[in-house]
């Protein structure tokens, strides 16, 4: 089954935004065979306002990426992580390139799938 990954990035190359400071997410779809396809950029309002988080804006940002299984961000706070978890989105902190981070997710999912097969 295919899945989507959102990356908090200012340039579409590196994961360089804290989730609460992100105003742009790059969305990539991963096919069953592990092929990547960039879908789109999604613009959101940044939930963090000089250290104060706007809960409504935070929830709206999460809803905008609710079709994604993972979100890549430079950092994520406990409150944002909890809201993401309620929407079944796994936040992953990294400062890698988007491509490298996605390759690592694909590799991880393949290893888990292989492990499940051998343990069944």
Coordinates of N, CA and C in Angstrom, one line a residue, residues 7-109:
X7 N 7.6 16.8 4.2 CA 8.9 17.3 4.7 C 8.8 18.8 4.9
X8 N 9.1 19.2 6.1 CA 9.1 20.6 6.5 C 10.5 21.2 5.9
X9 N 10.4 22.0 4.9 CA 11.6 22.4 4.2 C 11.3 23.8 3.6
X10 N 12.4 24.6 3.6 CA 12.3 26.0 3.0 C 12.7 25.9 1.6
X11 N 13.4 24.9 1.1 CA 13.9 24.8 -0.2 C 13.6 23.6 -1.0
X12 N 12.9 22.6 -0.4 CA 12.6 21.4 -1.1 C 13.7 20.4 -1.2
X13 N 14.9 20.7 -0.6 CA 16.1 19.9 -0.7 C 16.4 19.3 0.7
X14 N 16.4 20.2 1.7 CA 16.8 19.8 3.1 C 15.6 19.9 4.0
X15 N 15.6 19.0 5.0 CA 14.6 19.2 6.1 C 15.3 20.2 7.0
X16 N 14.7 21.4 7.0 CA 15.4 22.5 7.8 C 14.4 23.4 8.6
X17 N 13.2 22.8 8.9 CA 12.2 23.6 9.6 C 11.7 22.8 10.8
X18 N 11.7 23.4 11.9 CA 11.0 22.9 13.1 C 9.5 22.8 12.7
X19 N 8.8 21.8 13.2 CA 7.4 21.6 12.8 C 6.6 22.9 13.1
X20 N 6.8 23.5 14.2 CA 6.0 24.7 14.6 C 6.3 25.9 13.8
X21 N 7.5 25.9 13.2 CA 7.9 27.1 12.4 C 7.7 26.9 10.9
X22 N 7.3 25.7 10.5 CA 7.1 25.3 9.1 C 5.9 26.1 8.5
X23 N 6.1 26.6 7.3 CA 5.0 27.2 6.6 C 4.8 26.5 5.2
X24 N 5.7 25.5 5.0 CA 5.7 24.8 3.7 C 6.1 23.3 3.9
X25 N 5.3 22.5 3.3 CA 5.6 21.0 3.4 C 5.7 20.5 1.9
X26 N 6.7 19.7 1.7 CA 6.9 19.0 0.4 C 6.3 17.6 0.6
X27 N 5.4 17.2 -0.3 CA 4.7 16.0 -0.1 C 5.2 15.0 -1.2
X28 N 5.7 13.8 -0.7 CA 6.1 12.8 -1.6 C 5.3 11.5 -1.4
X29 N 5.0 10.8 -2.5 CA 4.2 9.5 -2.3 C 5.2 8.4 -2.6
X30 N 5.1 7.4 -1.8 CA 6.0 6.2 -2.0 C 5.0 5.0 -2.4
X31 N 5.4 4.4 -3.5 CA 4.5 3.3 -4.0 C 4.9 2.0 -3.3
X32 N 4.1 1.0 -3.5 CA 4.3 -0.3 -2.9 C 5.7 -0.8 -3.2
X33 N 6.2 -0.6 -4.3 CA 7.5 -1.0 -4.7 C 8.7 -0.2 -4.2
X34 N 8.3 0.9 -3.5 CA 9.4 1.8 -3.0 C 9.8 2.9 -3.9
X35 N 9.0 3.2 -5.0 CA 9.3 4.3 -5.9 C 8.8 5.6 -5.3
X36 N 9.5 6.6 -5.4 CA 9.2 7.9 -4.9 C 8.6 8.8 -6.0
X37 N 7.6 9.6 -5.7 CA 7.0 10.5 -6.6 C 6.6 11.8 -5.9
X38 N 7.3 12.9 -6.2 CA 7.0 14.2 -5.6 C 5.6 14.6 -6.1
X39 N 4.7 15.0 -5.1 CA 3.3 15.3 -5.5 C 3.1 16.8 -5.6
X40 N 3.5 17.5 -4.5 CA 3.1 18.9 -4.4 C 3.8 19.6 -3.2
X41 N 3.7 20.9 -3.2 CA 4.0 21.7 -2.0 C 2.7 22.2 -1.4
X42 N 2.7 22.1 -0.1 CA 1.5 22.6 0.7 C 1.9 23.7 1.6
X43 N 1.2 24.8 1.5 CA 1.5 26.0 2.3 C 0.6 26.0 3.5
X44 N 1.1 26.3 4.7 CA 0.3 26.4 5.9 C 0.8 27.7 6.7
X45 N -0.1 28.1 7.6 CA 0.3 29.1 8.5 C 1.2 28.5 9.6
X46 N 2.3 29.1 9.9 CA 3.2 28.6 11.0 C 2.5 28.7 12.3
X47 N 2.4 27.6 13.1 CA 1.7 27.7 14.3 C 2.5 28.4 15.5
X48 N 3.8 28.5 15.3 CA 4.6 29.1 16.4 C 4.7 30.6 16.1
X49 N 4.3 31.4 17.1 CA 4.3 32.8 17.0 C 5.3 33.4 18.1
X50 N 6.5 33.4 17.8 CA 7.6 33.9 18.8 C 7.5 33.2 20.1
X51 N 7.5 31.9 20.1 CA 7.5 31.1 21.3 C 6.1 30.7 21.8
X52 N 5.1 31.3 21.3 CA 3.7 31.0 21.7 C 3.1 30.2 20.6
X53 N 2.5 29.1 20.9 CA 1.8 28.2 19.9 C 0.3 28.5 19.8
X54 N -0.1 28.7 18.6 CA -1.6 28.8 18.4 C -2.1 27.4 18.1
X55 N -2.9 26.9 19.1 CA -3.4 25.6 19.0 C -4.3 25.3 17.8
X56 N -5.1 26.3 17.5 CA -6.0 26.2 16.3 C -5.2 26.1 15.0
X57 N -4.2 27.0 14.9 CA -3.3 26.9 13.7 C -2.6 25.6 13.6
X58 N -2.1 25.1 14.8 CA -1.4 23.9 14.9 C -2.3 22.7 14.3
X59 N -3.5 22.7 14.8 CA -4.4 21.6 14.4 C -4.7 21.8 12.9
X60 N -4.8 23.0 12.4 CA -5.1 23.2 10.9 C -3.9 22.7 10.1
X61 N -2.6 23.0 10.6 CA -1.4 22.5 9.9 C -1.4 21.0 9.9
X62 N -1.7 20.3 11.0 CA -1.7 18.9 11.0 C -2.8 18.3 10.1
X63 N -4.0 18.9 10.1 CA -5.0 18.5 9.2 C -4.6 18.5 7.7
X64 N -3.8 19.5 7.4 CA -3.4 19.7 6.0 C -2.5 18.6 5.5
X65 N -1.8 17.9 6.5 CA -0.9 16.8 6.1 C -1.5 15.5 6.6
X66 N -2.8 15.4 7.0 CA -3.4 14.3 7.6 C -3.3 13.0 6.7
X67 N -3.1 13.2 5.4 CA -3.1 12.0 4.5 C -1.6 11.5 4.4
X68 N -0.7 12.0 5.2 CA 0.7 11.5 5.3 C 0.9 10.6 6.5
X69 N 1.7 9.6 6.3 CA 2.0 8.7 7.3 C 3.2 9.2 8.2
X70 N 4.1 10.0 7.6 CA 5.2 10.5 8.3 C 5.4 12.0 8.0
X71 N 5.9 12.7 8.9 CA 6.3 14.1 8.7 C 7.8 14.2 9.1
X72 N 8.6 14.7 8.2 CA 10.0 15.0 8.5 C 10.2 16.4 8.9
X73 N 10.8 16.7 10.0 CA 11.1 18.0 10.5 C 12.4 18.1 11.3
X74 N 12.9 19.3 11.4 CA 14.2 19.4 12.1 C 14.0 19.2 13.6
X75 N 12.9 19.5 14.1 CA 12.5 19.3 15.5 C 11.0 19.4 15.6
X76 N 10.5 18.7 16.7 CA 9.0 18.8 16.9 C 8.8 18.8 18.4
X77 N 8.0 19.6 18.9 CA 7.7 19.7 20.3 C 6.7 18.6 20.7
X78 N 6.6 18.4 22.1 CA 5.7 17.4 22.6 C 4.3 17.6 22.2
X79 N 3.8 18.9 22.3 CA 2.4 19.2 21.9 C 2.1 18.9 20.5
X80 N 3.0 19.3 19.6 CA 2.8 19.0 18.2 C 2.8 17.5 17.9
X81 N 3.8 16.8 18.5 CA 3.9 15.4 18.4 C 2.6 14.7 18.8
X82 N 2.0 15.1 19.9 CA 0.8 14.5 20.4 C -0.3 14.7 19.4
X83 N -0.5 15.9 18.8 CA -1.5 16.2 17.8 C -1.3 15.4 16.6
X84 N 0.0 15.3 16.1 CA 0.3 14.5 15.0 C -0.1 13.0 15.3
X85 N 0.3 12.5 16.4 CA -0.1 11.1 16.8 C -1.5 10.8 16.8
X86 N -2.3 11.8 17.2 CA -3.8 11.7 17.2 C -4.3 11.5 15.7
X87 N -3.5 12.0 14.8 CA -3.9 11.8 13.3 C -3.1 10.7 12.7
X88 N -2.4 9.9 13.5 CA -1.7 8.7 13.0 C -0.5 9.1 12.1
X89 N 0.1 10.3 12.4 CA 1.2 10.7 11.6 C 2.4 10.6 12.5
X90 N 3.5 9.9 12.1 CA 4.7 9.8 12.8 C 5.7 10.9 12.5
X91 N 6.0 11.7 13.5 CA 7.0 12.8 13.3 C 8.4 12.2 13.4
X92 N 9.3 12.5 12.5 CA 10.7 12.1 12.5 C 11.6 13.3 12.4
X93 N 12.5 13.4 13.4 CA 13.4 14.6 13.4 C 14.7 14.2 12.7
X94 N 15.1 15.1 11.8 CA 16.3 15.0 11.0 C 16.7 16.3 10.4
X95 N 18.0 16.4 10.1 CA 18.4 17.6 9.4 C 19.1 17.2 8.0
X96 N 18.7 16.0 7.6 CA 19.3 15.5 6.3 C 18.6 16.1 5.1
X97 N 19.0 15.7 4.0 CA 18.3 16.0 2.7 C 17.0 15.2 2.8
X98 N 16.0 15.8 2.1 CA 14.7 15.1 2.0 C 14.9 13.7 1.4
X99 N 15.7 13.6 0.3 CA 15.9 12.4 -0.4 C 16.5 11.3 0.5
X100 N 17.5 11.7 1.3 CA 18.2 10.7 2.2 C 17.2 10.3 3.3
X101 N 16.4 11.2 3.8 CA 15.5 10.8 4.9 C 14.4 9.9 4.3
X102 N 13.9 10.1 3.1 CA 12.9 9.2 2.5 C 13.5 7.9 2.3
X103 N 14.8 7.8 1.8 CA 15.4 6.5 1.5 C 15.5 5.7 2.8
X104 N 15.8 6.4 3.9 CA 15.9 5.7 5.2 C 14.6 5.2 5.7
X105 N 13.5 5.9 5.4 CA 12.2 5.4 5.8 C 11.8 4.2 4.9
X106 N 12.1 4.2 3.7 CA 11.8 3.1 2.8 C 12.6 1.9 3.2
X107 N 13.9 2.1 3.5 CA 14.7 1.0 4.0 C 14.2 0.4 5.3
X108 N 13.8 1.3 6.2 CA 13.2 0.8 7.5 C 12.0 0.0 7.3
X109 N 11.1 0.5 6.5 CA 9.8 -0.2 6.2 C 10.1 -1.6 5.6

